[in-house]
Coordinates of N, CA, C and O in Angstrom, one line a residue:
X1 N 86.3 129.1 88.4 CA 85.2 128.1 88.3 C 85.8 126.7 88.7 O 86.9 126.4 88.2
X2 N 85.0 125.8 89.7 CA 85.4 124.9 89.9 C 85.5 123.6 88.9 O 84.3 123.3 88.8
X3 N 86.0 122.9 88.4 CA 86.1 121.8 87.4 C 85.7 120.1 88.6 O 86.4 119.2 89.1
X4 N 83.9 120.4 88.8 CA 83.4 118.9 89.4 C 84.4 117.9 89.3 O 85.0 117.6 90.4
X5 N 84.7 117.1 87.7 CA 85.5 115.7 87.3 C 86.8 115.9 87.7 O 87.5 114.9 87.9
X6 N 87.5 117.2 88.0 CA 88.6 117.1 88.7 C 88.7 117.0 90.3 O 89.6 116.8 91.1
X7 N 87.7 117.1 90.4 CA 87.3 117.3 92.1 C 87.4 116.0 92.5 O 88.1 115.5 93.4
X8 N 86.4 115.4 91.3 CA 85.7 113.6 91.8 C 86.9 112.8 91.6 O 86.8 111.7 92.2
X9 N 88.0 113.0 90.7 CA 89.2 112.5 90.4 C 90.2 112.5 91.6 O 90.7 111.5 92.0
X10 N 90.3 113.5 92.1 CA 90.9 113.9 93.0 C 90.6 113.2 94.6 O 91.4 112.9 95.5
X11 N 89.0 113.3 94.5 CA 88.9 112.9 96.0 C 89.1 110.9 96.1 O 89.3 110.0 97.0
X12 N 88.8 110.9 94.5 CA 89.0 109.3 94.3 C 90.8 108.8 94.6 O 91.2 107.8 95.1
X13 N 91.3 109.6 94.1 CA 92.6 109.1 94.4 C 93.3 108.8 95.7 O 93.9 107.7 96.0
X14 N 93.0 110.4 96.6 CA 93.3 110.7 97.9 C 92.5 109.3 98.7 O 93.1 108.6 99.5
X15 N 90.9 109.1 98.1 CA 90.8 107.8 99.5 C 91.2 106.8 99.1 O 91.1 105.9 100.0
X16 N 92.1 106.4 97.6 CA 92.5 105.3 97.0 C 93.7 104.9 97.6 O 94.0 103.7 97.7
X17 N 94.8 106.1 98.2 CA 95.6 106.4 98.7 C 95.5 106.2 100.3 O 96.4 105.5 100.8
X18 N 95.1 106.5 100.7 CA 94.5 106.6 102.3 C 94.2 104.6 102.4 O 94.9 103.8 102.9
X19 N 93.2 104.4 101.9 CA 92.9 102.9 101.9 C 93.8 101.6 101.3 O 94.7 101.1 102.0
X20 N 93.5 101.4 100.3 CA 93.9 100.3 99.4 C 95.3 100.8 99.5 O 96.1 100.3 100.3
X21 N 95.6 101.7 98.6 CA 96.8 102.2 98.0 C 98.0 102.5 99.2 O 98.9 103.3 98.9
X22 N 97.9 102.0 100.4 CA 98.6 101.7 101.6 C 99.9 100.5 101.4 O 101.2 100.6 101.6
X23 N 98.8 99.3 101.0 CA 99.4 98.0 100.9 C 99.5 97.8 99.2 O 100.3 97.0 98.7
X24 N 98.8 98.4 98.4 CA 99.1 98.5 96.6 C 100.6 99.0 96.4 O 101.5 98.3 95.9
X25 N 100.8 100.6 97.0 CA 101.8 101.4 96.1 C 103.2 100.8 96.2 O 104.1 101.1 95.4
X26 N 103.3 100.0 97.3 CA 104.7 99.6 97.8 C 105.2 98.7 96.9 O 106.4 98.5 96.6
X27 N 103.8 97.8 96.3 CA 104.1 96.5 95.5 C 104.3 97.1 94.2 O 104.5 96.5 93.1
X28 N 104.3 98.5 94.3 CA 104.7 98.7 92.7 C 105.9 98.8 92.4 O 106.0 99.2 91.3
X29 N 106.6 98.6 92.8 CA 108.2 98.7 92.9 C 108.9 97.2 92.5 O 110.1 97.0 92.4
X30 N 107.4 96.1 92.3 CA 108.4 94.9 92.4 C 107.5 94.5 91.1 O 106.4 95.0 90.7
X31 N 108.5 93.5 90.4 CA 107.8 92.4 89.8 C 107.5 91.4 90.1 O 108.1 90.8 91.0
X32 N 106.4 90.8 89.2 CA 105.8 89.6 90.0 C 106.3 88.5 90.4 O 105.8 87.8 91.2
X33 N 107.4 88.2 89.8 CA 108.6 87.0 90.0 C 109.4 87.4 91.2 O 109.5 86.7 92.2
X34 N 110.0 88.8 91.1 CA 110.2 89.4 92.7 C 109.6 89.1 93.7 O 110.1 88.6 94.8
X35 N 108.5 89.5 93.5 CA 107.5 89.8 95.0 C 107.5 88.2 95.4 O 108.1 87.8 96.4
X36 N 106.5 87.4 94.5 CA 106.4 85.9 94.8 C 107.8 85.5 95.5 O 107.6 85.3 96.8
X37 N 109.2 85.3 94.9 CA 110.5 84.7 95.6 C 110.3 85.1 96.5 O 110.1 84.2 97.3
X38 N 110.1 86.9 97.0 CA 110.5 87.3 98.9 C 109.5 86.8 99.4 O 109.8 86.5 100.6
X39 N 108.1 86.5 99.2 CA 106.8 85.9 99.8 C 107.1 84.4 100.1 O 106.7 83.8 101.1
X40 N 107.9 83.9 99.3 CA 108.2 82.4 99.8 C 109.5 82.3 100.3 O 109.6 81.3 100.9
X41 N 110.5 83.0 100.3 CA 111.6 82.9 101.2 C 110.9 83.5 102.6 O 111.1 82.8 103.6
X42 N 110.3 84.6 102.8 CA 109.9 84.4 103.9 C 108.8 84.2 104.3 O 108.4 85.0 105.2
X43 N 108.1 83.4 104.0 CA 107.4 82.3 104.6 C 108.2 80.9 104.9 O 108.0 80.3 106.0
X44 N 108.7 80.7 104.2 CA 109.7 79.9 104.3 C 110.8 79.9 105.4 O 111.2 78.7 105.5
X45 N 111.2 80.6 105.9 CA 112.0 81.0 107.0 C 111.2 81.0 108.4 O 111.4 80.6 109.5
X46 N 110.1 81.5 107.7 CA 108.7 81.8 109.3 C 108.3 80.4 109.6 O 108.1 80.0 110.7
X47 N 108.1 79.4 108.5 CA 107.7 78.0 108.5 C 108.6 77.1 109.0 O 108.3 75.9 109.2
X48 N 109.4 77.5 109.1 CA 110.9 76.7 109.3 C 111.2 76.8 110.9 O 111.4 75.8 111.6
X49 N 111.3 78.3 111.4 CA 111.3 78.7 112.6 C 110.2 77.8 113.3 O 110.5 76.8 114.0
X50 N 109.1 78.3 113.1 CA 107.7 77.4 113.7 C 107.7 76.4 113.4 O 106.5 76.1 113.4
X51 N 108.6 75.2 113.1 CA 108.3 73.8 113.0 C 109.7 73.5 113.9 O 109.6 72.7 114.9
X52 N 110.8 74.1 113.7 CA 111.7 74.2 114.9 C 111.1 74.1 116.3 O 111.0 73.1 117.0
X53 N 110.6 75.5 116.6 CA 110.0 76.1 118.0 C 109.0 74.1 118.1 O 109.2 73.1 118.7
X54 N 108.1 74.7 117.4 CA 107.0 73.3 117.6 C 108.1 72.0 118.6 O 108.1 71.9 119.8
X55 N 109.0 71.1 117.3 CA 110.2 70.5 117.5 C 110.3 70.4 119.6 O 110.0 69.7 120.5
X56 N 111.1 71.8 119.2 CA 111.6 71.8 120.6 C 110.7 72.0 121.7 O 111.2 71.7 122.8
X57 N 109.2 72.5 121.6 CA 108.1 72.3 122.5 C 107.7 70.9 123.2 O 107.6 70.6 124.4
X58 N 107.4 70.1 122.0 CA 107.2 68.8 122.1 C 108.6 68.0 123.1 O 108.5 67.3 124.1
X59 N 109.8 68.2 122.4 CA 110.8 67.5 123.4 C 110.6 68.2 124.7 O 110.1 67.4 125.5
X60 N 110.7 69.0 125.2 CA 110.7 69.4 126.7 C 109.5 69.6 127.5 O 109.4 70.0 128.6
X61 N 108.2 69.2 126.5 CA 107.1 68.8 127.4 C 107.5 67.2 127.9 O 107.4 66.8 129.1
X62 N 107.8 66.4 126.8 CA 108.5 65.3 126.8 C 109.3 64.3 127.4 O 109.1 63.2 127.6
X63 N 110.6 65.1 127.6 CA 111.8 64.7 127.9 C 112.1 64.2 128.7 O 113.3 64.1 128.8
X64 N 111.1 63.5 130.0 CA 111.3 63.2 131.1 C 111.1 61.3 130.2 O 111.9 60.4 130.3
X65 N 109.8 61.3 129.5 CA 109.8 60.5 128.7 C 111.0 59.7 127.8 O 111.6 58.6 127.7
X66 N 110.9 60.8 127.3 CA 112.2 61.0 125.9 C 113.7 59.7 126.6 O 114.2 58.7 126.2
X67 N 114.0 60.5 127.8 CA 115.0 60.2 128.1 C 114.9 58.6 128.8 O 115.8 57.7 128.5
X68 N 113.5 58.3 130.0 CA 113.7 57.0 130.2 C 113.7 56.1 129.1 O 114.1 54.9 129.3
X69 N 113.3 56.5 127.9 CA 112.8 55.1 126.4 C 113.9 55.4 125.5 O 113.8 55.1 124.3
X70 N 114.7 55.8 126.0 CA 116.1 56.5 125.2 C 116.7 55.4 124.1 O 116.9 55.4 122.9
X71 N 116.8 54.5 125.0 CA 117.7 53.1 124.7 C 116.5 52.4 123.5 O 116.9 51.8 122.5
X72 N 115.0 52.6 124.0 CA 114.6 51.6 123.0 C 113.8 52.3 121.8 O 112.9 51.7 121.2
X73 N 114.2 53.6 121.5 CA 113.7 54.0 120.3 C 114.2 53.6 119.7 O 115.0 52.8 120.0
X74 N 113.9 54.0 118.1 CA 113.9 53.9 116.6 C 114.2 55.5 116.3 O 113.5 56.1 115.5
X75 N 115.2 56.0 117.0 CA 115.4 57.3 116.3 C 115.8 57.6 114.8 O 115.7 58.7 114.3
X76 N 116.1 56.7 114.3 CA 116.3 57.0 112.6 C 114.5 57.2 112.4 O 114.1 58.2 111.9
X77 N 113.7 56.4 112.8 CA 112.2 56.7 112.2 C 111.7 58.0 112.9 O 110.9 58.8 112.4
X78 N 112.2 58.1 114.1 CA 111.6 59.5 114.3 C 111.8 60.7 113.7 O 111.0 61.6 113.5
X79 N 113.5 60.4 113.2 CA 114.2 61.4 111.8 C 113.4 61.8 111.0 O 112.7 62.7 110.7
X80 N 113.8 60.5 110.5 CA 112.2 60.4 109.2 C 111.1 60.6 109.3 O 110.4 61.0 108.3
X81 N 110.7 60.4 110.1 CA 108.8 61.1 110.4 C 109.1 62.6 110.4 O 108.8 63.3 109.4
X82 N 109.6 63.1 111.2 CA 109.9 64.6 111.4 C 110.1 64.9 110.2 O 109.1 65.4 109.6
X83 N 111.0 64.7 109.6 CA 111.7 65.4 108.1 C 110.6 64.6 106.9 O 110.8 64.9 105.7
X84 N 109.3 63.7 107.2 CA 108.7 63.5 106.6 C 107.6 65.0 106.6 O 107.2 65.4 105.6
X85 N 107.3 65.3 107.3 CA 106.0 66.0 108.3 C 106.9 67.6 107.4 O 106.5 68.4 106.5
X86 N 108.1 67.5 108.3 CA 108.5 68.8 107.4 C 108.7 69.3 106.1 O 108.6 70.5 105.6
X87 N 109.0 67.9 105.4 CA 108.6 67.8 103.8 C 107.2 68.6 103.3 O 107.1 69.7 102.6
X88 N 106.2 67.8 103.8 CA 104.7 67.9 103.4 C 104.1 69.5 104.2 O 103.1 70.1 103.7
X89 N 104.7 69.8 105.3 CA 104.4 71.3 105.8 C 104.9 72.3 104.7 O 104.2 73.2 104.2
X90 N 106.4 71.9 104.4 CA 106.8 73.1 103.2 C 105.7 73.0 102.0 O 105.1 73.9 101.6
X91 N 105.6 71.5 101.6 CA 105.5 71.8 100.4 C 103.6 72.2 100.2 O 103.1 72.2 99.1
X92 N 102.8 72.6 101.6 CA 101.8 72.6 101.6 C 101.8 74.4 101.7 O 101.1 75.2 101.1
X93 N 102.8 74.7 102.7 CA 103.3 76.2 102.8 C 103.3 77.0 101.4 O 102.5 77.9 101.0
X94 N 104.5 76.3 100.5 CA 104.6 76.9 99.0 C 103.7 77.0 98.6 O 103.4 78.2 98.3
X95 N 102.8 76.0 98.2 CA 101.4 76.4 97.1 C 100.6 77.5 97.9 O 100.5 78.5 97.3
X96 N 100.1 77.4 99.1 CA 99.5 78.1 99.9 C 100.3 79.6 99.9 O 99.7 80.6 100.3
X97 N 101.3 79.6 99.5 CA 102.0 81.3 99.5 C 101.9 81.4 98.4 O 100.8 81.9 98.3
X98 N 102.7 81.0 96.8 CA 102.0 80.9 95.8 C 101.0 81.6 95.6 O 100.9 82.8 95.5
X99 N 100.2 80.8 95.5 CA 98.3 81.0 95.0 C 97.8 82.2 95.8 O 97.1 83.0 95.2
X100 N 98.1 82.3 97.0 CA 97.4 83.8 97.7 C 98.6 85.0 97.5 O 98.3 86.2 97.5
X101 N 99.9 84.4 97.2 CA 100.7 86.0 96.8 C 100.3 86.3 95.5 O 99.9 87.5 95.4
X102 N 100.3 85.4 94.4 CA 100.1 85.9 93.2 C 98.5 86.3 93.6 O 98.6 87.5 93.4
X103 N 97.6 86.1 93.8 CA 96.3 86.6 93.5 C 96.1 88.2 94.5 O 95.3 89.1 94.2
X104 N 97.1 88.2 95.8 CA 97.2 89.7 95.7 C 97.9 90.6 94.8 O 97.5 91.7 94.4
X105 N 99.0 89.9 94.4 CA 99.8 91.2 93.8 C 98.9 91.4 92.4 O 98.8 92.5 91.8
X106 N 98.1 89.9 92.0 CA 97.5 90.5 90.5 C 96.2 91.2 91.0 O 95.8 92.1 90.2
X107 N 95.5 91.1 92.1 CA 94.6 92.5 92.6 C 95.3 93.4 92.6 O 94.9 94.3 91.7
X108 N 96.5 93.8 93.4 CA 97.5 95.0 93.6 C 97.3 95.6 92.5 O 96.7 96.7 92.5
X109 N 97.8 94.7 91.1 CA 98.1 95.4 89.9 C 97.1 95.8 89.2 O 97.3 96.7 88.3
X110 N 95.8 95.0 89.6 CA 94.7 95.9 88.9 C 94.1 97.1 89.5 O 93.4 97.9 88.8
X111 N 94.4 97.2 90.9 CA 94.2 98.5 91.4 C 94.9 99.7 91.4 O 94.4 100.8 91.8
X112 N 96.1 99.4 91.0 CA 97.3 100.7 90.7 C 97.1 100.5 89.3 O 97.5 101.5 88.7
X113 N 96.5 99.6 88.4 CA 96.3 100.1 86.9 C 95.1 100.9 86.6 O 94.9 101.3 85.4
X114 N 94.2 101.1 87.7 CA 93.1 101.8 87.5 C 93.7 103.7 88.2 O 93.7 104.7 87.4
X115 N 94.0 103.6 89.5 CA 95.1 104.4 90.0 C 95.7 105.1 88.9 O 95.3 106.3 88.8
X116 N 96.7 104.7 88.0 CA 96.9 105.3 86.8 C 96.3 105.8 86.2 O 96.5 107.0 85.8
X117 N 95.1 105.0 85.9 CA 94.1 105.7 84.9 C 93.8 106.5 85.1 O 93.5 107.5 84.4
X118 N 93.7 106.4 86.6 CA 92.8 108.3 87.2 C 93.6 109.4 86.8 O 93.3 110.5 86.4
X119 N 94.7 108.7 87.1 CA 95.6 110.0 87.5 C 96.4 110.6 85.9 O 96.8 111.8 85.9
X120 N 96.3 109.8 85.0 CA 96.5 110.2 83.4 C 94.6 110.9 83.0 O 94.5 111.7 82.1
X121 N 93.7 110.7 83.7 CA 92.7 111.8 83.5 C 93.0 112.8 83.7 O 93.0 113.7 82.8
X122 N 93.3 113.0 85.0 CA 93.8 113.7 86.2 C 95.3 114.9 85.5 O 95.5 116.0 85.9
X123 N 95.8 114.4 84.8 CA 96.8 115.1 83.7 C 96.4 115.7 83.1 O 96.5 116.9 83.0
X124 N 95.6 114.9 82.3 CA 94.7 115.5 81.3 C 93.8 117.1 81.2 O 93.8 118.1 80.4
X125 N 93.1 116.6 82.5 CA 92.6 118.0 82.7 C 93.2 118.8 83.0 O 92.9 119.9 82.5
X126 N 94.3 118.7 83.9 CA 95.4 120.1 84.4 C 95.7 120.6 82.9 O 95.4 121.8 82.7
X127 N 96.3 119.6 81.5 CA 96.5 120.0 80.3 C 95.6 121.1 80.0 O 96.1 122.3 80.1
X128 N 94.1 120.8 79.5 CA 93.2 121.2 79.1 C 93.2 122.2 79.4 O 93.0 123.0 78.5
X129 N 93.5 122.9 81.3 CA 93.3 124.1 81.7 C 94.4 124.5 81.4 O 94.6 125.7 81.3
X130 N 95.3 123.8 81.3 CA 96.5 124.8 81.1 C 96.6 125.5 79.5 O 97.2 126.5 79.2
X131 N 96.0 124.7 78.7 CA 96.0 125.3 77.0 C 94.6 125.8 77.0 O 94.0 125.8 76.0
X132 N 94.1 126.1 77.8 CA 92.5 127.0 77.5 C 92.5 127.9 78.8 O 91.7 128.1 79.7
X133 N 94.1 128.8 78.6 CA 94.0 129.2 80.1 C 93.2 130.9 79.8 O 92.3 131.1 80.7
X134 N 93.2 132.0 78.9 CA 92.1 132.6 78.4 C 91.7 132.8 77.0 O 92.3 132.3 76.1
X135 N 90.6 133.4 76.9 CA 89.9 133.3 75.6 C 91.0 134.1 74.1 O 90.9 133.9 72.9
X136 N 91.9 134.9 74.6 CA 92.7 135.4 73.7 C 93.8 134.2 73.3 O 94.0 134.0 72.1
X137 N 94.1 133.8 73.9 CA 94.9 132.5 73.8 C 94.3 131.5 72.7 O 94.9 131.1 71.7
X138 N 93.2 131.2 73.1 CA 92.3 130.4 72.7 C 92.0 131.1 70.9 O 92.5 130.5 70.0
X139 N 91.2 132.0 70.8 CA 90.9 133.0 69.8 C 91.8 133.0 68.7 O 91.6 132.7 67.5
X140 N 93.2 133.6 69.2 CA 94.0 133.9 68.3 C 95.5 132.8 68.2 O 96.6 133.1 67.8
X141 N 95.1 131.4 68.5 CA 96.2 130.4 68.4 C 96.6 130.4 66.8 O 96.0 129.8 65.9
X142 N 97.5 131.2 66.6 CA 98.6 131.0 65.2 C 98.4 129.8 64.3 O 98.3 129.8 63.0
X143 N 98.6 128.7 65.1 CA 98.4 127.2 64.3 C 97.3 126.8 63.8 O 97.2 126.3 62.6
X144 N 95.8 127.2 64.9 CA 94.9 126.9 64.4 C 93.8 127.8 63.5 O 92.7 127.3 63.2
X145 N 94.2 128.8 63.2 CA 93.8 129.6 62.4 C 94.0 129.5 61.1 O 95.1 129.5 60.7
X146 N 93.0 129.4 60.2 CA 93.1 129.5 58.5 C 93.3 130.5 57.5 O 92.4 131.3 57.4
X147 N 94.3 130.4 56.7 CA 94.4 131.3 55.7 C 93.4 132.3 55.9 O 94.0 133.3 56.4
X148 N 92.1 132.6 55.8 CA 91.3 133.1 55.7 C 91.2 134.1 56.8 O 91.0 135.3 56.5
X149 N 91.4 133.6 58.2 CA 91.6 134.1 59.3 C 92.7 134.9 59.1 O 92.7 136.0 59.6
X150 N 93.9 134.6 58.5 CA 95.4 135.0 58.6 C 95.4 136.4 57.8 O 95.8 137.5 58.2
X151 N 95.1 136.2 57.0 CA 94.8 137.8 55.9 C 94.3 138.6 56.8 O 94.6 139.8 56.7
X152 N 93.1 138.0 57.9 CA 92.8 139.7 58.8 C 93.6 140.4 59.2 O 93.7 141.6 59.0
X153 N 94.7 139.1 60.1 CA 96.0 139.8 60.7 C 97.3 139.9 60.3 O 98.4 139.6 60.8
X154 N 96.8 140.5 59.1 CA 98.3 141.1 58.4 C 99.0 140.4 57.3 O 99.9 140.8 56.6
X155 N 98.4 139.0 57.1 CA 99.1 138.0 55.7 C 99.9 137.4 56.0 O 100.3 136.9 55.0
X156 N 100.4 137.1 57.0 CA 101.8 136.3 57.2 C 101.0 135.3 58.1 O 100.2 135.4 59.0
X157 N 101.7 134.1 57.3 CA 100.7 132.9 58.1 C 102.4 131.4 57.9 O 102.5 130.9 56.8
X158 N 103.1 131.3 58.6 CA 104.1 130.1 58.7 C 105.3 131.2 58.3 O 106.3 130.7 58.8
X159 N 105.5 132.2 57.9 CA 106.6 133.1 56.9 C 106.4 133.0 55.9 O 107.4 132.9 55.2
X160 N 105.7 133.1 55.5 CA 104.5 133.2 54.4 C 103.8 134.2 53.7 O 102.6 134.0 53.8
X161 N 104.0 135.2 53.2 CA 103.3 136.5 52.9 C 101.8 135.8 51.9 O 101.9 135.1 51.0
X162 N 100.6 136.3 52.6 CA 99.6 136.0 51.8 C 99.1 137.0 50.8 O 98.1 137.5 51.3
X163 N 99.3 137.5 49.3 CA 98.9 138.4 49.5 C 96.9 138.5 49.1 O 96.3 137.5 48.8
X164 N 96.4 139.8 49.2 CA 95.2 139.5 49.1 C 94.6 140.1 47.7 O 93.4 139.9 47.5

């Protein structure tokens, strides 16, 4: 006989797994102070790179420039602008990694906490079938039978002689 709620459990998991549980199961392996650090070191590295690249785009569109006004820049202010700009890019990067890693991983975690839950149903019932596997089993469990019951089958109930 087929058991429906293990069916519906079952097909729930499999598409939980197939879908979501793609990009969830992996993050189960981290904690949340984990995951956040590797989300901002590399972003951090990716932001760094891309403001480099940027950097060196701008000089060699430039450079023909660059080079005749050589003599009359202010390159200490250009320093500082740059390393100003890159200041305010990190520190707009951080919160922006921050606030969207932590609000995935805390989605992640409520979807693999539900995930669990299925799957501790999902236990459950295999249990169930497995301690209600036939009616003899069931009928004559030793433990759950009472005194009363025990004297049919012969008086001995724990090592126990009952007599009648």
């Amino acid at each position: 006989m087929l058991n429906e709620e293990k069916i519906r459990l079952m097909t729930k998991l499999a598409l939980y797994e197939q879908k979501e549980g793609k990009k969830d199961l992996p993050l189960s392996k981290y904690y949340r102070t984990d995951y956040l650090a590797l989300k901002m070191i590399n972003s951090t590295i990716s932001m760094s790179l891309g403001y480099i690249v940027l950097l060196a785009t701008i000089v060699l569109i430039r450079v023909e420039e660059l080079l005749l006004n050589l003599v009359n820049m202010d390159l200490a202010a250009i320093g500082r602008n740059a390393l100003i700009i890159y200041v305010v890019l990190f520190a707009v990067n951080m919160a922006a990694t921050y606030f969207i890693s932590s609000y995935r991983f805390k989605r992640s975690r409520g979807n693999l906490n539900h995930y669990n839950g299925n799957l501790k149903d999902l236990y459950m019932i295999y249990k169930k079938e497995e301690n209600t596997g036939s009616f003899f089993d069931e009928r004559f469990d030793m433990e759950k039978l009472g005194e009363a019951d025990m004297a049919e089958f012969g008086g001995i109930y724990d090592d126990k002689v009952i007599d009648d």
